[in-house]
Coordinates of C-alpha atoms in Angstrom, one line a residue:
X1 CA -6.0 17.9 -24.3
X2 CA -2.3 16.9 -24.9
X3 CA 0.0 17.8 -22.1
X4 CA 3.8 17.8 -22.0
X5 CA 6.5 17.8 -19.4
X6 CA 8.5 20.4 -21.3
X7 CA 7.3 23.2 -19.1
X8 CA 8.9 21.7 -16.0
X9 CA 11.4 24.2 -14.4
X10 CA 15.0 22.9 -14.2
X11 CA 15.0 23.4 -10.4
X12 CA 11.9 21.2 -10.0
X13 CA 13.4 18.1 -11.6
X14 CA 14.4 15.1 -9.5
X15 CA 17.4 13.1 -10.6
X16 CA 17.0 9.4 -11.5
X17 CA 19.3 8.5 -8.5
X18 CA 17.0 10.2 -6.0
X19 CA 13.9 8.7 -7.7
X20 CA 15.5 5.3 -7.4
X21 CA 16.4 5.9 -3.7
X22 CA 12.9 6.9 -2.9
X23 CA 11.7 3.8 -4.7
X24 CA 13.8 1.6 -2.5
X25 CA 11.5 2.6 0.4
X26 CA 8.6 1.5 -1.8
X27 CA 10.3 -1.9 -2.3
X28 CA 10.6 -2.3 1.5
X29 CA 7.0 -1.1 2.1
X30 CA 5.4 -3.4 -0.5
X31 CA 7.5 -6.4 0.5
X32 CA 6.1 -6.1 4.1
X33 CA 2.6 -5.5 2.9
X34 CA 2.5 -8.3 0.4
X35 CA 4.4 -10.8 2.5
X36 CA 2.3 -10.6 5.6
X37 CA -0.9 -11.3 3.6
X38 CA 0.6 -14.1 1.6
X39 CA 2.2 -15.8 4.6
X40 CA -1.0 -15.8 6.7
X41 CA -2.0 -19.0 4.8
X42 CA 0.3 -20.8 7.1
X43 CA -2.0 -20.0 10.0
X44 CA -4.8 -22.0 8.4
X45 CA -3.0 -24.7 6.4
X46 CA 0.1 -25.0 8.5
X47 CA -1.3 -24.6 12.0
X48 CA -4.9 -25.7 11.3
X49 CA -6.4 -22.4 12.6
X50 CA -10.1 -21.7 12.0
X51 CA -10.5 -19.3 9.0
X52 CA -12.6 -16.9 11.1
X53 CA -9.7 -16.6 13.6
X54 CA -7.3 -16.0 10.7
X55 CA -9.6 -13.3 9.4
X56 CA -9.6 -11.6 12.8
X57 CA -5.8 -11.8 13.0
X58 CA -5.7 -10.1 9.6
X59 CA -8.2 -7.4 10.6
X60 CA -7.8 -6.5 14.3
X61 CA -4.2 -5.3 14.0
X62 CA -5.2 -3.1 11.1
X63 CA -7.6 -1.2 13.4
X64 CA -4.7 -0.6 15.8
X65 CA -2.5 0.4 12.8
X66 CA -5.2 2.8 11.7
X67 CA -5.1 4.6 15.1
X68 CA -1.3 4.9 15.2
X69 CA -1.0 6.3 11.7
X70 CA -2.4 9.8 12.3
X71 CA -0.5 10.1 15.6
X72 CA 2.8 9.3 13.9
X73 CA 2.0 11.6 11.0
X74 CA 1.2 14.5 13.4
X75 CA 4.4 13.9 15.4
X76 CA 6.4 13.7 12.2
X77 CA 5.0 17.0 11.0
X78 CA 6.1 18.7 14.2
X79 CA 9.4 17.1 14.7
X80 CA 12.5 19.2 14.4
X81 CA 16.0 17.6 14.2
X82 CA 19.1 18.5 12.2
X83 CA 18.3 15.5 10.0
X84 CA 14.8 16.8 9.2
X85 CA 11.2 15.8 10.1
X86 CA 11.0 12.4 8.3
X87 CA 14.4 10.8 8.0
X88 CA 15.0 9.7 11.6
X89 CA 11.6 7.9 11.6
X90 CA 12.4 6.2 8.3
X91 CA 15.8 5.0 9.4
X92 CA 14.9 3.5 12.8
X93 CA 11.4 2.5 11.7
X94 CA 12.7 0.3 8.9
X95 CA 15.0 -1.6 11.2
X96 CA 12.3 -2.0 13.9
X97 CA 9.7 -3.2 11.3
X98 CA 12.1 -5.7 9.9
X99 CA 13.0 -7.3 13.2
X100 CA 9.4 -7.4 14.5
X101 CA 8.2 -8.9 11.2
X102 CA 10.7 -11.8 11.5
X103 CA 9.7 -12.5 15.1
X104 CA 6.0 -12.6 14.2
X105 CA 6.6 -16.0 12.4
X106 CA 8.7 -17.8 15.0
X107 CA 5.9 -20.0 16.3
X108 CA 6.8 -22.3 19.2
X109 CA 6.0 -25.9 18.4
X110 CA 3.2 -27.9 20.0
X111 CA 1.0 -25.1 21.3
X112 CA -2.8 -24.7 21.2
X113 CA -4.8 -22.9 18.6
X114 CA -5.6 -20.0 21.0
X115 CA -1.9 -19.7 22.0
X116 CA -1.0 -19.2 18.3
X117 CA -3.9 -16.7 18.0
X118 CA -2.7 -14.5 20.9
X119 CA 1.0 -14.9 19.9
X120 CA 0.3 -13.6 16.4
X121 CA -2.2 -10.9 17.6
X122 CA 0.2 -9.3 20.1
X123 CA 3.1 -9.7 17.7
X124 CA 1.1 -8.0 15.0
X125 CA 0.4 -5.0 17.2
X126 CA 4.2 -4.5 17.8
X127 CA 5.0 -5.1 14.1
X128 CA 2.4 -2.6 12.8
X129 CA 3.5 0.1 15.2
X130 CA 7.1 -0.3 13.9
X131 CA 5.8 -0.4 10.3
X132 CA 3.9 2.8 10.8
X133 CA 7.0 4.6 12.2
X134 CA 8.7 3.8 8.9
X135 CA 5.9 4.0 6.3
X136 CA 4.1 7.2 7.3
X137 CA 7.1 9.5 7.2
X138 CA 8.3 7.8 4.0
X139 CA 5.1 8.5 2.2
X140 CA 5.0 12.1 3.5
X141 CA 8.6 12.6 2.3
X142 CA 7.4 11.7 -1.2
X143 CA 4.8 14.4 -1.2
X144 CA 7.3 17.2 -0.7
X145 CA 10.2 16.1 -2.9
X146 CA 9.1 18.2 -5.8
X147 CA 6.4 20.9 -6.4
X148 CA 6.0 20.1 -10.0
X149 CA 2.8 18.5 -11.4
X150 CA 4.5 16.3 -13.9
X151 CA 7.6 15.5 -11.8
X152 CA 5.3 14.1 -9.2
X153 CA 3.9 11.7 -11.7
X154 CA 7.5 10.7 -12.7
X155 CA 8.6 10.3 -9.1
X156 CA 5.5 8.2 -8.1
X157 CA 5.8 6.2 -11.4
X158 CA 9.4 5.4 -10.6
X159 CA 8.8 4.4 -7.0
X160 CA 5.8 2.3 -8.0
X161 CA 7.8 0.6 -10.8
X162 CA 10.4 -0.4 -8.2
X163 CA 7.6 -1.3 -5.7
X164 CA 6.2 -3.9 -8.2
X165 CA 9.5 -5.8 -8.0
X166 CA 8.6 -6.6 -4.3
X167 CA 5.4 -8.2 -5.4
X168 CA 7.3 -10.9 -7.3
X169 CA 8.2 -12.4 -4.0
X170 CA 5.0 -13.0 -2.0
X171 CA 3.2 -15.3 -4.5
X172 CA 6.0 -17.8 -4.1
X173 CA 6.4 -17.8 -0.3
X174 CA 3.9 -20.6 0.3
X175 CA 5.7 -22.8 -2.2
X176 CA 9.1 -22.0 -0.8
X177 CA 7.9 -22.7 2.7
X178 CA 7.0 -26.2 1.6
X179 CA 10.5 -26.9 0.2
X180 CA 12.0 -30.3 1.3
X181 CA 14.8 -28.6 3.2
X182 CA 12.2 -27.7 5.8
X183 CA 10.4 -30.1 8.1
X184 CA 7.1 -28.4 7.5
X185 CA 5.5 -25.2 6.2
X186 CA 5.6 -23.6 9.6
X187 CA 9.4 -24.0 9.9
X188 CA 9.9 -22.9 6.3
X189 CA 7.9 -19.7 7.0
X190 CA 10.0 -19.0 10.1
X191 CA 13.3 -19.1 8.1
X192 CA 11.9 -17.1 5.1
X193 CA 10.7 -14.4 7.5
X194 CA 14.3 -13.6 8.5
X195 CA 15.4 -13.4 4.9
X196 CA 12.6 -10.9 4.2
X197 CA 13.5 -8.9 7.3
X198 CA 17.1 -8.4 6.0
X199 CA 15.8 -7.1 2.6
X200 CA 13.4 -4.7 4.4
X201 CA 16.0 -3.3 6.7
X202 CA 18.5 -2.7 3.9
X203 CA 16.2 -1.1 1.3
X204 CA 14.1 0.7 4.0
X205 CA 17.0 2.8 5.4
X206 CA 18.2 4.1 2.0
X207 CA 15.8 7.0 1.7
X208 CA 16.8 8.2 5.2
X209 CA 20.5 8.2 4.2
X210 CA 20.5 9.7 0.7
X211 CA 17.4 12.0 0.5
X212 CA 16.9 15.4 1.9
X213 CA 13.7 17.3 2.9
X214 CA 12.6 20.2 0.7
X215 CA 9.9 21.6 3.0
X216 CA 11.3 21.2 6.5
X217 CA 12.3 24.8 6.9
X218 CA 9.1 26.1 5.3
X219 CA 7.0 23.8 7.6
X220 CA 8.8 25.0 10.7
X221 CA 8.3 28.6 9.8
X222 CA 4.6 28.2 9.0
X223 CA 4.2 26.3 12.3
X224 CA 5.8 29.1 14.2
X225 CA 3.5 31.6 12.6
X226 CA 0.3 29.7 13.2
X227 CA 0.8 27.7 16.4
X228 CA 1.9 28.1 19.9
X229 CA 4.8 25.7 20.4
X230 CA 4.0 25.5 24.2
X231 CA 0.7 23.8 23.8
X232 CA 1.2 21.2 26.5
X233 CA -0.3 17.7 26.5
X234 CA -3.9 18.8 26.3
X235 CA -3.2 21.5 23.8
X236 CA -1.4 19.0 21.5
X237 CA -4.2 16.5 21.8
X238 CA -6.7 19.2 20.8
X239 CA -4.5 20.4 18.0
X240 CA -4.1 16.9 16.7
X241 CA -7.9 16.3 16.8
X242 CA -8.6 19.6 15.1
X243 CA -6.1 18.9 12.3
X244 CA -7.4 15.4 11.9
X245 CA -11.0 16.6 11.5
X246 CA -10.0 19.4 9.2
X247 CA -8.1 17.1 6.8
X248 CA -11.0 14.6 6.8
X249 CA -13.5 17.3 6.0
X250 CA -11.5 18.4 2.9
X251 CA -13.7 16.9 0.2
X252 CA -11.1 16.3 -2.6
X253 CA -8.9 14.5 -0.1
X254 CA -11.8 12.4 1.2
X255 CA -12.7 11.3 -2.3
X256 CA -9.1 10.2 -3.0
X257 CA -9.2 8.2 0.3
X258 CA -12.5 6.6 -0.6
X259 CA -11.4 5.7 -4.1
X260 CA -8.1 4.1 -2.8
X261 CA -10.1 2.2 -0.2
X262 CA -12.3 0.7 -2.8
X263 CA -9.5 -0.3 -5.2
X264 CA -7.0 -1.5 -2.7
X265 CA -9.4 -3.2 -0.4
X266 CA -11.4 -4.7 -3.2
X267 CA -8.1 -6.4 -3.9
X268 CA -7.3 -7.2 -0.3
X269 CA -10.7 -8.6 0.6
X270 CA -10.3 -11.5 -1.9
X271 CA -6.5 -11.6 -1.9
X272 CA -6.4 -15.3 -0.8
X273 CA -9.4 -16.4 -2.9
X274 CA -7.5 -16.9 -6.1
X275 CA -5.2 -19.4 -4.3
X276 CA -8.2 -21.3 -3.0
X277 CA -9.9 -21.4 -6.3
X278 CA -6.7 -22.5 -8.2
X279 CA -5.8 -25.1 -5.6
X280 CA -9.2 -26.6 -4.9
X281 CA -11.2 -25.9 -8.0
X282 CA -8.6 -26.2 -10.8
X283 CA -6.2 -28.6 -9.1
X284 CA -8.7 -30.6 -6.9
X285 CA -6.8 -29.9 -3.6
X286 CA -3.2 -30.4 -4.8
X287 CA -1.7 -27.6 -2.8
X288 CA 1.8 -27.7 -4.3
X289 CA 0.5 -27.6 -7.9
X290 CA -2.0 -24.9 -6.9
X291 CA 0.7 -22.8 -5.2
X292 CA 3.0 -23.1 -8.3
X293 CA 0.3 -22.1 -10.7
X294 CA -1.1 -19.3 -8.6
X295 CA 2.5 -18.0 -8.1
X296 CA 3.0 -18.1 -11.9
X297 CA -0.2 -16.2 -12.6
X298 CA 0.5 -13.6 -9.9
X299 CA 4.1 -13.2 -11.2
X300 CA 2.8 -12.6 -14.7
X301 CA 0.4 -10.0 -13.3
X302 CA 3.3 -8.3 -11.5
X303 CA 5.5 -8.5 -14.6
X304 CA 2.9 -6.7 -16.6
X305 CA 2.6 -4.2 -13.7
X306 CA 5.9 -2.7 -14.9
X307 CA 4.3 -2.1 -18.3
X308 CA 1.2 -0.7 -16.6
X309 CA 3.1 1.7 -14.3
X310 CA 5.2 3.0 -17.2
X311 CA 2.1 3.5 -19.4
X312 CA 0.1 5.1 -16.7
X313 CA 2.9 7.6 -15.7
X314 CA 3.5 8.5 -19.4
X315 CA -0.1 8.9 -20.5
X316 CA -1.1 10.8 -17.3
X317 CA 1.1 13.7 -18.3
X318 CA -0.7 13.8 -21.6
X319 CA -4.4 13.1 -20.9
X320 CA -4.5 14.0 -17.2
X321 CA -4.5 12.0 -14.0
X322 CA -8.3 11.6 -13.7
X323 CA -8.8 10.2 -17.2
X324 CA -5.8 7.9 -16.8
X325 CA -7.2 6.6 -13.5
X326 CA -10.5 5.7 -15.1
X327 CA -8.8 3.9 -18.0
X328 CA -6.3 2.0 -15.7
X329 CA -8.9 0.9 -13.1
X330 CA -11.4 0.1 -15.8
X331 CA -8.9 -2.3 -17.5
X332 CA -8.3 -4.0 -14.1
X333 CA -12.1 -4.4 -13.5
X334 CA -12.3 -6.1 -16.9
X335 CA -9.5 -8.5 -16.0
X336 CA -11.2 -9.5 -12.8
X337 CA -14.5 -10.0 -14.6
X338 CA -12.9 -12.3 -17.2
X339 CA -11.6 -14.6 -14.5
X340 CA -15.2 -16.1 -14.2
X341 CA -14.8 -17.5 -17.7
X342 CA -11.1 -18.3 -17.4
X343 CA -11.2 -20.5 -14.3
X344 CA -11.1 -23.9 -16.1
X345 CA -9.8 -27.2 -14.6
X346 CA -9.3 -28.5 -18.1
X347 CA -7.2 -25.5 -19.2
X348 CA -5.5 -23.8 -16.2
X349 CA -3.4 -21.7 -18.6
X350 CA -6.4 -19.6 -19.5
X351 CA -6.1 -17.7 -16.3
X352 CA -2.9 -16.1 -17.6
X353 CA -5.0 -14.0 -20.0
X354 CA -6.5 -12.0 -17.0
X355 CA -3.2 -11.2 -15.5
X356 CA -2.1 -8.3 -17.8
X357 CA -5.4 -6.5 -17.3
X358 CA -5.4 -6.9 -13.5
X359 CA -1.9 -5.4 -13.4
X360 CA -3.4 -2.0 -14.1
X361 CA -5.3 -2.0 -10.8
X362 CA -2.6 -1.6 -8.2
X363 CA -0.2 -0.4 -10.8
X364 CA -2.4 2.6 -11.7
X365 CA -3.6 3.2 -8.2
X366 CA -0.2 3.7 -6.6
X367 CA 1.2 5.7 -9.5
X368 CA -1.6 8.2 -9.6
X369 CA -3.0 8.4 -6.1
X370 CA 0.3 9.6 -4.4
X371 CA 0.7 12.2 -7.1
X372 CA -2.9 13.4 -6.7
X373 CA -2.6 13.5 -2.9
X374 CA 0.5 15.7 -3.3
X375 CA -1.6 18.1 -5.3
X376 CA -4.2 18.1 -2.5
X377 CA -1.6 18.8 0.1
X378 CA -0.8 22.0 -1.8
X379 CA -4.5 22.9 -1.9
X380 CA -4.7 22.4 1.8
X381 CA -1.7 24.7 2.4
X382 CA -3.6 27.5 0.6
X383 CA -6.4 27.3 3.1
X384 CA -4.6 26.3 6.3
X385 CA -1.2 28.1 5.9
X386 CA 0.6 24.8 7.0
X387 CA 2.6 22.1 5.4
X388 CA 0.9 18.9 6.7
X389 CA 2.3 16.1 4.5
X390 CA 2.6 13.8 7.5
X391 CA -1.0 14.3 8.6
X392 CA -2.4 13.8 5.1
X393 CA -0.1 10.8 4.5
X394 CA -1.2 9.2 7.7
X395 CA -4.9 9.9 7.3
X396 CA -4.8 8.7 3.8
X397 CA -3.4 5.4 5.0
X398 CA -5.6 5.5 8.1
X399 CA -8.6 5.3 5.9
X400 CA -7.1 2.6 3.7
X401 CA -5.9 0.5 6.7
X402 CA -9.2 0.9 8.6
X403 CA -10.9 -0.4 5.5
X404 CA -8.2 -3.0 5.1
X405 CA -8.8 -4.3 8.6
X406 CA -12.5 -4.6 7.8
X407 CA -11.7 -6.2 4.4
X408 CA -9.3 -8.7 5.8
X409 CA -11.6 -9.7 8.6
X410 CA -14.5 -9.8 6.1
X411 CA -12.4 -12.0 3.8
X412 CA -12.2 -14.6 6.6
X413 CA -15.9 -14.5 7.1
X414 CA -16.5 -14.7 3.3
X415 CA -14.2 -17.8 3.2
X416 CA -16.2 -19.4 6.0
X417 CA -19.5 -18.5 4.3
X418 CA -18.5 -20.6 1.3
X419 CA -18.4 -23.7 3.5
X420 CA -14.7 -24.3 2.9
X421 CA -13.4 -27.0 5.2
X422 CA -9.6 -27.5 5.2
X423 CA -10.0 -31.1 6.4
X424 CA -11.9 -32.1 3.3
X425 CA -8.9 -31.4 1.1
X426 CA -9.9 -31.7 -2.6
X427 CA -13.4 -32.9 -1.8
X428 CA -14.9 -29.5 -1.2
X429 CA -18.6 -29.1 -2.0
X430 CA -19.6 -27.8 -5.4
X431 CA -21.4 -24.9 -3.7
X432 CA -18.1 -24.0 -1.9
X433 CA -16.2 -23.8 -5.2
X434 CA -19.0 -21.8 -6.8
X435 CA -19.0 -19.1 -4.0
X436 CA -15.3 -18.9 -3.9
X437 CA -15.4 -17.9 -7.6
X438 CA -18.3 -15.5 -7.1
X439 CA -16.6 -13.5 -4.4
X440 CA -13.3 -13.6 -6.2
X441 CA -14.8 -11.9 -9.3
X442 CA -17.7 -9.7 -8.2
X443 CA -16.1 -7.8 -5.2
X444 CA -13.2 -6.2 -7.1
X445 CA -15.3 -5.4 -10.2
X446 CA -18.0 -3.5 -8.2
X447 CA -15.5 -1.7 -6.0
X448 CA -13.4 -0.6 -8.9
X449 CA -16.3 0.8 -10.9
X450 CA -17.4 2.9 -7.9
X451 CA -13.9 4.2 -7.4
X452 CA -13.7 5.4 -11.1
X453 CA -16.9 7.3 -10.6
X454 CA -15.5 9.1 -7.5
X455 CA -12.4 10.2 -9.2
X456 CA -14.2 11.6 -12.2
X457 CA -15.9 14.1 -9.8
X458 CA -12.6 15.6 -8.6
X459 CA -11.2 19.0 -9.6
X460 CA -7.5 17.9 -10.0
X461 CA -5.8 19.1 -13.2
X462 CA -2.7 20.8 -14.5
X463 CA -4.5 24.1 -14.5
X464 CA -5.7 23.8 -10.9
X465 CA -2.1 22.8 -9.8
X466 CA -0.6 25.8 -11.5
X467 CA -3.2 28.1 -9.9
X468 CA -2.5 26.7 -6.4
X469 CA 1.3 26.9 -6.9
X470 CA 1.1 30.5 -8.0
X471 CA -0.8 31.4 -4.8
X472 CA 1.7 29.5 -2.6
X473 CA 4.8 31.0 -4.2
X474 CA 3.4 34.5 -3.9
X475 CA 3.0 33.8 -0.2
X476 CA 6.2 32.0 0.8
X477 CA 8.5 32.0 -2.2
X478 CA 9.7 29.2 -4.4
X479 CA 11.1 25.8 -3.2
X480 CA 13.2 23.6 -5.6
X481 CA 13.0 19.9 -5.7
X482 CA 14.9 18.2 -2.9
X483 CA 18.4 16.7 -3.6
X484 CA 21.5 15.7 -1.6
X485 CA 22.8 19.3 -1.7
X486 CA 20.0 20.6 0.4
X487 CA 20.7 22.1 3.8
X488 CA 18.2 20.1 5.8

């Protein structure tokens, strides 16, 4: 069925300025997420840390992060200030996340492996708490900026388009850290971290300054009607646990979480493997050449992500979100599968052909998933009589980050299972190079195909969204898209 955006009400439209401002938060969010993963290579190669310990450092903080996400979401939903429920968290959280990220990479020289392990582990706990204070309310804000089915696609497409710009940076961080202006990779990483922190702080605070919250007054009214505000500590804990369980038991939402877990964490689990394959299989241990080529391939993938995001957002309004998800993630799975045949030491350039297809993975995921979660939040309001964007945003990312912690830790064990030994340089065993390629290809392909199946079973459509909106507006009236003239 062909669908059109022509039926969008004028009051539901979001200006390009406000879409861009919301997207600036996505730039900060993705810059943090992409950089911390890319820069962890310095722990193994720069500091000589055991890959298993590196995997634990990537995974353990994610479990802590997964615990704090729902708590911050719950607090944000119930916060009342003259600036709204989300904006104070976004403003101060962006600044705190930027500073703690920079401090994470300031390794004192001449310390032991376990000193660096504990330094990074404790620092990661602090960083991820600050990151959550920014990211969870920012995601929740996006769910409420417009009630329109198609405008949500447009908003999320715009923010994801901007978010892809942030991904141009991480693939080059390892190469930049090895620049001759630095004594070593560790020092280079320390300096680069402060530059990244400045970008995060600047772009992260913009949504808090320029956007307004559409549903703050509605949420406060619904909360007053359904909850006793004098719950006390025990009552609030019980209310939080009850809301957490109710959200997780909502099957459409659970399927979206599972599909996102599979796509995103299928990518995360083997995120570093391409670098190892390129550096040690294609370039026989030449780290500088490997980093340059890997950066070029990833940059090409990110460049094509702009095309992917625009195409996904446009076609989703015409063929529906579910069908578009299947097409986008299917193309990405094909791209990952082709890498098996394109890894060639005699022709490194062949790997470029996989990049455009792989771009549809995260490009399609983070355009369509936030839009579908916003639809699910409306469905939840029908049954719960509450606006709980913060809770759903936090649980959505709680599931993702819980899996991400497992995936990152598992990635370290998978790397160790290949028999990789950093001390061998370019003389890695043939079996090591074989298993590096096996994991790099098969994990995302299998995960992506299962995710496609999950989404095909969902009842999310234009007709369903219109039905839900009709029920809600009959109950509480209409709410226009948020803009700078709003009162909250």
